[in-house]
Short mmCIF file of C-alpha atoms and ligand atoms in Angstrom, two decimals:
data_model
loop_
_atom_site.label_atom_id
_atom_site.label_comp_id
_atom_site.label_asym_id
_atom_site.label_seq_id
_atom_site.Cartn_x
_atom_site.Cartn_y
_atom_site.Cartn_z
CA MET A 1 29.95 -4.59 -15.40
CA SER A 2 28.57 -2.44 -12.62
CA LEU A 3 25.37 -0.46 -12.03
CA ASP A 4 27.24 2.70 -13.12
CA ASP A 5 27.64 1.23 -16.62
CA LEU A 6 23.90 1.09 -17.25
CA PRO A 7 22.36 3.45 -19.84
CA PRO A 8 19.62 5.95 -18.84
CA LEU A 9 16.27 4.22 -18.27
CA ARG A 10 14.67 6.11 -21.16
CA ASN A 11 17.23 4.56 -23.54
CA THR A 12 16.65 1.10 -22.04
CA LEU A 13 12.91 1.40 -22.69
CA ALA A 14 13.40 2.78 -26.19
CA ALA A 15 15.90 0.05 -27.13
CA ALA A 16 13.44 -2.62 -25.95
CA GLY A 17 10.59 -0.92 -27.83
CA ILE A 18 8.40 -0.93 -24.70
CA SER A 19 5.63 1.58 -24.11
CA ALA A 20 3.41 1.78 -21.02
CA LYS A 21 0.30 -0.43 -20.80
CA LYS A 22 -2.70 1.08 -19.05
CA SER A 23 -4.07 -2.33 -18.05
CA PHE A 24 -0.99 -2.89 -15.85
CA GLY A 25 -1.24 0.58 -14.25
CA GLN A 26 2.12 1.56 -15.72
CA HIS A 27 3.51 5.02 -14.91
CA PHE A 28 7.29 4.88 -14.74
CA LEU A 29 9.79 6.80 -12.63
CA LEU A 30 12.71 7.33 -15.00
CA ASP A 31 14.54 9.97 -12.92
CA LEU A 32 17.11 8.20 -10.77
CA ASN A 33 17.29 11.18 -8.39
CA ILE A 34 13.68 10.45 -7.44
CA THR A 35 14.09 6.68 -7.15
CA ARG A 36 17.24 7.15 -5.02
CA LYS A 37 15.29 9.45 -2.71
CA LEU A 38 12.58 6.79 -2.44
CA ALA A 39 15.18 4.13 -1.58
CA ARG A 40 16.68 6.47 1.07
CA LEU A 41 13.23 7.13 2.57
CA ALA A 42 12.69 3.38 2.80
CA GLY A 43 15.81 3.19 4.98
CA VAL A 44 17.07 0.11 3.20
CA SER A 45 20.42 -1.13 4.43
CA ALA A 46 23.16 -3.05 2.63
CA GLY A 47 22.63 -6.80 2.61
CA GLU A 48 18.98 -6.51 3.64
CA THR A 49 16.33 -8.41 1.66
CA VAL A 50 13.71 -6.06 0.23
CA ILE A 51 10.58 -6.83 -1.78
CA GLU A 52 9.83 -4.59 -4.74
CA VAL A 53 6.42 -4.97 -6.37
CA GLY A 54 6.12 -3.97 -10.01
CA PRO A 55 9.74 -3.03 -10.86
CA GLY A 56 8.82 -2.34 -14.52
CA PRO A 57 11.88 -0.87 -16.29
CA GLY A 58 13.79 -0.98 -12.99
CA GLY A 59 14.40 2.64 -11.92
CA LEU A 60 13.57 2.00 -8.27
CA THR A 61 15.24 -1.41 -8.49
CA ARG A 62 18.50 0.24 -9.55
CA ALA A 63 18.36 2.59 -6.57
CA LEU A 64 17.69 -0.29 -4.16
CA LEU A 65 20.57 -2.28 -5.64
CA GLU A 66 22.87 0.76 -5.36
CA ALA A 67 21.95 0.89 -1.66
CA GLY A 68 23.32 -2.66 -1.41
CA ALA A 69 19.97 -4.38 -0.85
CA HIS A 70 19.10 -7.91 -1.93
CA VAL A 71 15.98 -7.24 -3.99
CA VAL A 72 13.18 -9.73 -4.63
CA ALA A 73 11.27 -8.06 -7.46
CA ILE A 74 7.90 -9.35 -8.67
CA GLU A 75 6.64 -8.14 -12.03
CA LYS A 76 3.48 -9.19 -13.88
CA ASP A 77 4.38 -7.82 -17.32
CA ALA A 78 6.60 -10.35 -19.14
CA ARG A 79 8.10 -7.63 -21.36
CA PHE A 80 10.21 -6.37 -18.45
CA ILE A 81 11.71 -9.69 -17.38
CA PRO A 82 14.70 -9.64 -19.82
CA LEU A 83 15.42 -6.00 -18.89
CA LEU A 84 15.39 -6.84 -15.21
CA GLU A 85 17.61 -9.88 -15.77
CA GLU A 86 20.07 -7.62 -17.59
CA LEU A 87 19.93 -5.23 -14.63
CA GLY A 88 20.63 -8.13 -12.26
CA ALA A 89 23.77 -9.00 -14.26
CA HIS A 90 25.16 -5.58 -13.22
CA ALA A 91 24.67 -6.38 -9.52
CA PRO A 92 25.56 -10.09 -9.27
CA GLY A 93 23.72 -12.03 -6.57
CA GLN A 94 21.60 -9.04 -5.52
CA LEU A 95 18.48 -9.31 -7.68
CA GLU A 96 15.91 -12.09 -7.77
CA VAL A 97 13.24 -11.53 -10.42
CA ILE A 98 9.87 -13.25 -10.15
CA HIS A 99 7.50 -13.15 -13.11
CA GLY A 100 4.12 -13.25 -11.39
CA ASP A 101 1.20 -11.50 -9.77
CA ALA A 102 1.89 -9.81 -6.43
CA LEU A 103 -1.73 -10.41 -5.40
CA THR A 104 -1.18 -14.17 -5.31
CA ALA A 105 2.59 -14.91 -5.33
CA ALA A 106 4.47 -16.23 -2.31
CA LEU A 107 6.91 -13.57 -1.09
CA PRO A 108 9.51 -13.64 1.71
CA ALA A 109 7.89 -12.95 5.09
CA GLY A 110 9.09 -10.05 7.22
CA ALA A 111 10.99 -8.21 4.49
CA PRO A 112 10.36 -4.49 3.94
CA ILE A 113 8.28 -3.71 0.85
CA VAL A 114 9.15 -0.75 -1.36
CA ALA A 115 7.07 0.00 -4.44
CA ASN A 116 5.67 2.48 -6.88
CA LEU A 117 2.40 0.54 -6.92
CA PRO A 118 0.14 -0.01 -9.90
CA TYR A 119 -2.86 2.24 -9.14
CA ASN A 120 -5.42 -0.40 -10.05
CA VAL A 121 -4.31 -2.90 -7.39
CA GLY A 122 -2.63 -0.65 -4.81
CA THR A 123 -5.42 -0.83 -2.21
CA PRO A 124 -6.02 -4.61 -2.32
CA LEU A 125 -2.26 -5.19 -2.13
CA LEU A 126 -1.99 -2.96 0.94
CA ILE A 127 -4.91 -4.68 2.69
CA GLY A 128 -3.39 -8.08 1.95
CA TRP A 129 -0.04 -7.00 3.44
CA LEU A 130 -1.72 -5.43 6.48
CA THR A 131 -3.91 -8.39 7.33
CA GLY A 132 -2.15 -11.39 5.77
CA PRO A 133 0.73 -13.60 6.91
CA LEU A 134 3.55 -11.63 5.20
CA ARG A 135 4.02 -9.14 8.09
CA PRO A 136 6.50 -6.81 6.33
CA ARG A 137 8.96 -5.01 8.64
CA SER A 138 8.01 -1.74 6.93
CA MET A 139 6.24 -0.56 3.78
CA THR A 140 7.21 2.45 1.68
CA LEU A 141 4.56 2.72 -0.99
CA MET A 142 3.64 5.16 -3.74
CA PHE A 143 -0.12 5.61 -4.21
CA GLN A 144 -2.39 8.06 -5.94
CA LYS A 145 -2.36 11.06 -3.60
CA GLU A 146 -6.07 10.66 -2.90
CA VAL A 147 -5.53 7.08 -1.65
CA ALA A 148 -2.51 8.19 0.42
CA GLN A 149 -4.68 10.86 2.06
CA ARG A 150 -7.35 8.27 2.89
CA ILE A 151 -4.72 6.02 4.50
CA VAL A 152 -3.44 8.73 6.88
CA ALA A 153 -6.76 10.60 7.41
CA ALA A 154 -7.81 11.68 10.93
CA PRO A 155 -11.33 11.27 12.38
CA GLY A 156 -13.76 14.00 11.37
CA SER A 157 -12.29 14.46 7.88
CA LYS A 158 -14.00 13.47 4.64
CA ASP A 159 -11.11 11.13 3.80
CA TYR A 160 -11.43 9.15 7.05
CA GLY A 161 -12.87 5.73 6.33
CA ARG A 162 -12.36 1.98 6.52
CA LEU A 163 -8.92 2.13 4.94
CA SER A 164 -7.78 4.77 7.49
CA VAL A 165 -9.04 2.78 10.48
CA LEU A 166 -7.68 -0.58 9.36
CA THR A 167 -4.27 0.83 8.41
CA GLN A 168 -3.85 2.97 11.51
CA ALA A 169 -4.99 0.18 13.82
CA LEU A 170 -2.11 -1.91 12.50
CA CYS A 171 0.57 0.62 11.54
CA GLU A 172 1.96 4.10 12.11
CA ALA A 173 1.32 5.74 8.74
CA LYS A 174 2.63 9.02 7.36
CA ILE A 175 3.06 10.69 3.98
CA VAL A 176 6.79 11.21 3.40
CA MET A 177 6.92 12.47 -0.19
CA GLU A 178 4.57 13.94 -2.77
CA LEU A 179 5.15 13.88 -6.51
CA PRO A 180 3.36 15.73 -9.29
CA ALA A 181 1.96 13.76 -12.23
CA ARG A 182 4.74 15.09 -14.51
CA ALA A 183 7.34 13.09 -12.53
CA PHE A 184 6.02 9.92 -14.23
CA THR A 185 6.19 8.59 -17.79
CA PRO A 186 3.46 8.65 -19.01
CA PRO A 187 1.98 11.13 -16.49
CA PRO A 188 -1.12 9.83 -14.71
CA LYS A 189 -4.19 12.07 -14.32
CA VAL A 190 -3.51 12.72 -10.64
CA ALA A 191 -0.63 13.50 -8.27
CA SER A 192 1.01 10.77 -6.18
CA ALA A 193 2.29 10.44 -2.64
CA VAL A 194 4.52 8.00 -0.79
CA VAL A 195 3.19 6.55 2.46
CA GLN A 196 5.55 5.04 5.01
CA LEU A 197 4.02 2.37 7.21
CA ALA A 198 5.60 0.91 10.33
CA PRO A 199 3.78 -1.96 12.08
CA ARG A 200 2.52 -1.15 15.58
CA LEU A 201 4.29 -3.04 18.34
CA ASP A 202 0.91 -3.55 20.05
CA ARG A 203 -0.65 -5.16 16.97
CA PRO A 204 -4.20 -6.37 17.71
CA SER A 205 -4.92 -10.08 17.35
CA ASP A 206 -6.24 -11.50 14.06
CA THR A 207 -9.66 -11.98 15.69
CA ILE A 208 -9.82 -8.30 16.66
CA VAL A 209 -8.73 -7.33 13.13
CA GLU A 210 -11.55 -9.44 11.67
CA GLN A 211 -14.08 -7.83 14.04
CA LEU A 212 -12.66 -4.41 13.16
CA GLN A 213 -13.27 -5.05 9.48
CA ARG A 214 -16.85 -6.10 10.20
CA LEU A 215 -17.47 -3.02 12.33
CA THR A 216 -15.97 -0.53 9.90
CA ALA A 217 -17.84 -2.16 6.99
CA GLY A 218 -21.08 -1.65 8.96
CA ALA A 219 -20.35 1.86 10.22
CA PHE A 220 -18.84 3.35 7.05
CA GLY A 221 -21.23 1.40 4.80
CA GLN A 222 -23.86 3.82 6.10
CA ARG A 223 -21.59 6.66 7.15
CA ARG A 224 -24.34 9.27 7.42
CA LYS A 225 -26.32 7.20 9.93
CA MET A 226 -25.74 7.20 13.67
CA LEU A 227 -23.90 4.21 15.12
CA ARG A 228 -27.03 2.99 16.89
CA SER A 229 -28.53 2.36 13.50
CA SER A 230 -25.53 1.59 11.23
CA LEU A 231 -24.20 -0.93 13.77
CA LYS A 232 -27.60 -2.33 14.71
CA PRO A 233 -26.93 -5.80 13.22
CA LEU A 234 -23.72 -6.06 15.29
CA GLY A 235 -25.02 -4.80 18.62
CA GLY A 236 -25.87 -1.11 18.05
CA GLU A 237 -26.67 0.72 21.30
CA ALA A 238 -25.54 -2.11 23.59
CA LEU A 239 -22.19 -2.29 21.84
CA CYS A 240 -21.69 1.48 22.15
CA ALA A 241 -22.71 1.38 25.81
CA ALA A 242 -20.26 -1.44 26.56
CA VAL A 243 -17.33 0.76 25.53
CA GLY A 244 -18.77 4.16 26.54
CA ILE A 245 -19.31 5.58 23.05
CA GLU A 246 -22.20 7.91 22.30
CA PRO A 247 -24.55 5.94 19.95
CA SER A 248 -25.52 9.17 18.20
CA LEU A 249 -22.00 9.48 16.75
CA ARG A 250 -21.43 8.78 13.07
CA ALA A 251 -18.73 6.52 11.62
CA GLU A 252 -16.32 9.34 10.84
CA ASP A 253 -16.41 10.71 14.44
CA VAL A 254 -15.13 7.50 16.01
CA THR A 255 -11.39 7.26 16.65
CA VAL A 256 -9.26 4.25 15.77
CA ALA A 257 -8.83 3.50 19.49
CA GLN A 258 -12.62 3.50 19.93
CA TYR A 259 -13.10 1.16 16.95
CA LEU A 260 -10.51 -1.15 18.52
CA MET A 261 -12.36 -1.09 21.84
CA MET A 262 -15.60 -2.05 20.06
CA ALA A 263 -13.77 -4.78 18.14
CA GLY A 264 -12.74 -6.27 21.48
CA GLN A 265 -16.41 -6.85 22.36
CA PRO A 266 -18.43 -9.88 21.30
CA LEU A 267 -20.37 -8.75 18.22
CA ILE A 268 -23.93 -10.05 17.86
CA LEU A 269 -24.19 -11.63 14.44
CA PRO A 270 -21.31 -11.93 12.03
CA THR A 271 -23.72 -11.43 9.14
CA THR A 272 -21.78 -8.66 7.42
CA PRO A 273 -19.12 -10.36 5.28
CA THR A 274 -15.49 -9.53 6.02
CA VAL A 275 -14.53 -7.07 3.35
CA SER A 276 -11.16 -7.21 1.68
CA SER A 277 -11.31 -3.98 -0.28
CA PRO A 278 -12.82 -0.75 1.03
CA PRO A 279 -14.59 1.34 -1.62
N1 LIG B 1 8.48 0.51 -10.40
C1 LIG B 1 8.39 1.04 -11.75
C2 LIG B 1 8.71 2.50 -11.75
O1 LIG B 1 8.63 3.11 -10.67
O2 LIG B 1 9.03 3.03 -12.83
C3 LIG B 1 7.02 0.76 -12.37
C4 LIG B 1 5.85 1.30 -11.58
S1 LIG B 1 4.29 1.12 -12.40
C5 LIG B 1 3.34 2.33 -11.52
C6 LIG B 1 3.60 -0.39 -11.74
C7 LIG B 1 4.31 -1.66 -12.15
O3 LIG B 1 3.64 -2.77 -11.54
C8 LIG B 1 4.32 -1.96 -13.63
O4 LIG B 1 5.62 -2.39 -14.02
C9 LIG B 1 3.31 -3.09 -13.80
O5 LIG B 1 3.56 -3.93 -14.91
C10 LIG B 1 3.44 -3.81 -12.48
N2 LIG B 1 2.26 -4.57 -12.06
C11 LIG B 1 0.94 -4.28 -12.29
N3 LIG B 1 0.15 -5.16 -11.66
C12 LIG B 1 0.96 -6.03 -11.02
C13 LIG B 1 0.74 -7.19 -10.20
N4 LIG B 1 -0.50 -7.60 -9.90
N5 LIG B 1 1.81 -7.86 -9.73
C14 LIG B 1 3.08 -7.44 -10.02
N6 LIG B 1 3.36 -6.37 -10.78
C15 LIG B 1 2.32 -5.66 -11.27
#
C-alpha cells in the first residue's frame, strides 16, 4: 500500500457519499497538480512536521505526504476522519489526524502551517497564529483573494487596513499563487490566492503588538478622520509629535514602520479593547 495506489479524490468522495457543507466553508481542491504545487510553494522538506488545517478529503494532505512530511492534520468535520485515516494507512507513520477545531486545539509549536483555509474562519485563524504562542516557522495559506489582497496591501491603497499592518509588522507577506473559483469543488463565489508568510527576525515584543492592535483599531475604526482625532483617546497630537508623524494624516497613509514607532510610545488610556478580528 503506497500513496500511488490511492484512487482519484473525486472517487474517494463519491464512494463515501460526502458532499460539501457550506457551514464548514468547504471548497475542495481535487486536482493533485494544484495541491502538489501548493506543497512545493510551502517548501516542505522530508521528515519535517507540518500542520495542515482543514484537510477535508485530503488532496493537499496527499501532496504533503508525497513530499515526505510528517503531517499533523486537524479537521472539524467528522465525516472526513475515516477517509483521512485510510490515507494515513498509505503513508505509515507520517499522518496524525486530529478531529477538532483549529481555533481552539493545541497544535505543535514552531511547525510550518499549510492550508486551504475555510473562508469563514480564515482571518481569526491567521490573527491567532500571528499573535499567539504557536509561532509557526512559516505559513502558506489559501484565502479568498480579497482577504489575501488586504493582507499584503501597501499604505495608500483601499485594501490597506488593520490586517495589513498587523500581518506586515510580524511577517514578510506575499501572494505566491492565484486560483480561479473553478479550481475548487464546489466553486466558491470568488477567486482565491495563496499568501506566504515568513516571520520577521526583528519581531516586536508582545507588548508592542498589543499597543499596535489598539492603535490600528483606533485609527482604522475611523479611517476617514485625521490621526489627531481618530487617535485622540490614545494620545492624538502628542503621540504623533513624539514620533514625528503629521497629525493630519489618515490611517491609510501611515506606514507599518510608523505604526510600530507609535506602538513603542506609552499610550494614554487603554480604553479601546484589543481586537482579535479586524472587520
Ligand atoms: N484542504 C481541503 C482541500 O483543499 O480540498 C479542504 C479545504 S476546505 C476550503 C476547508 C476545510 O476546513 C474543510 O474540510 C472544513 O471541514 C475544515 N474546517 C472548517 N472549519 C474548521 C475548523 N474550525 N477547524 C478545523 N477544520 C475546519
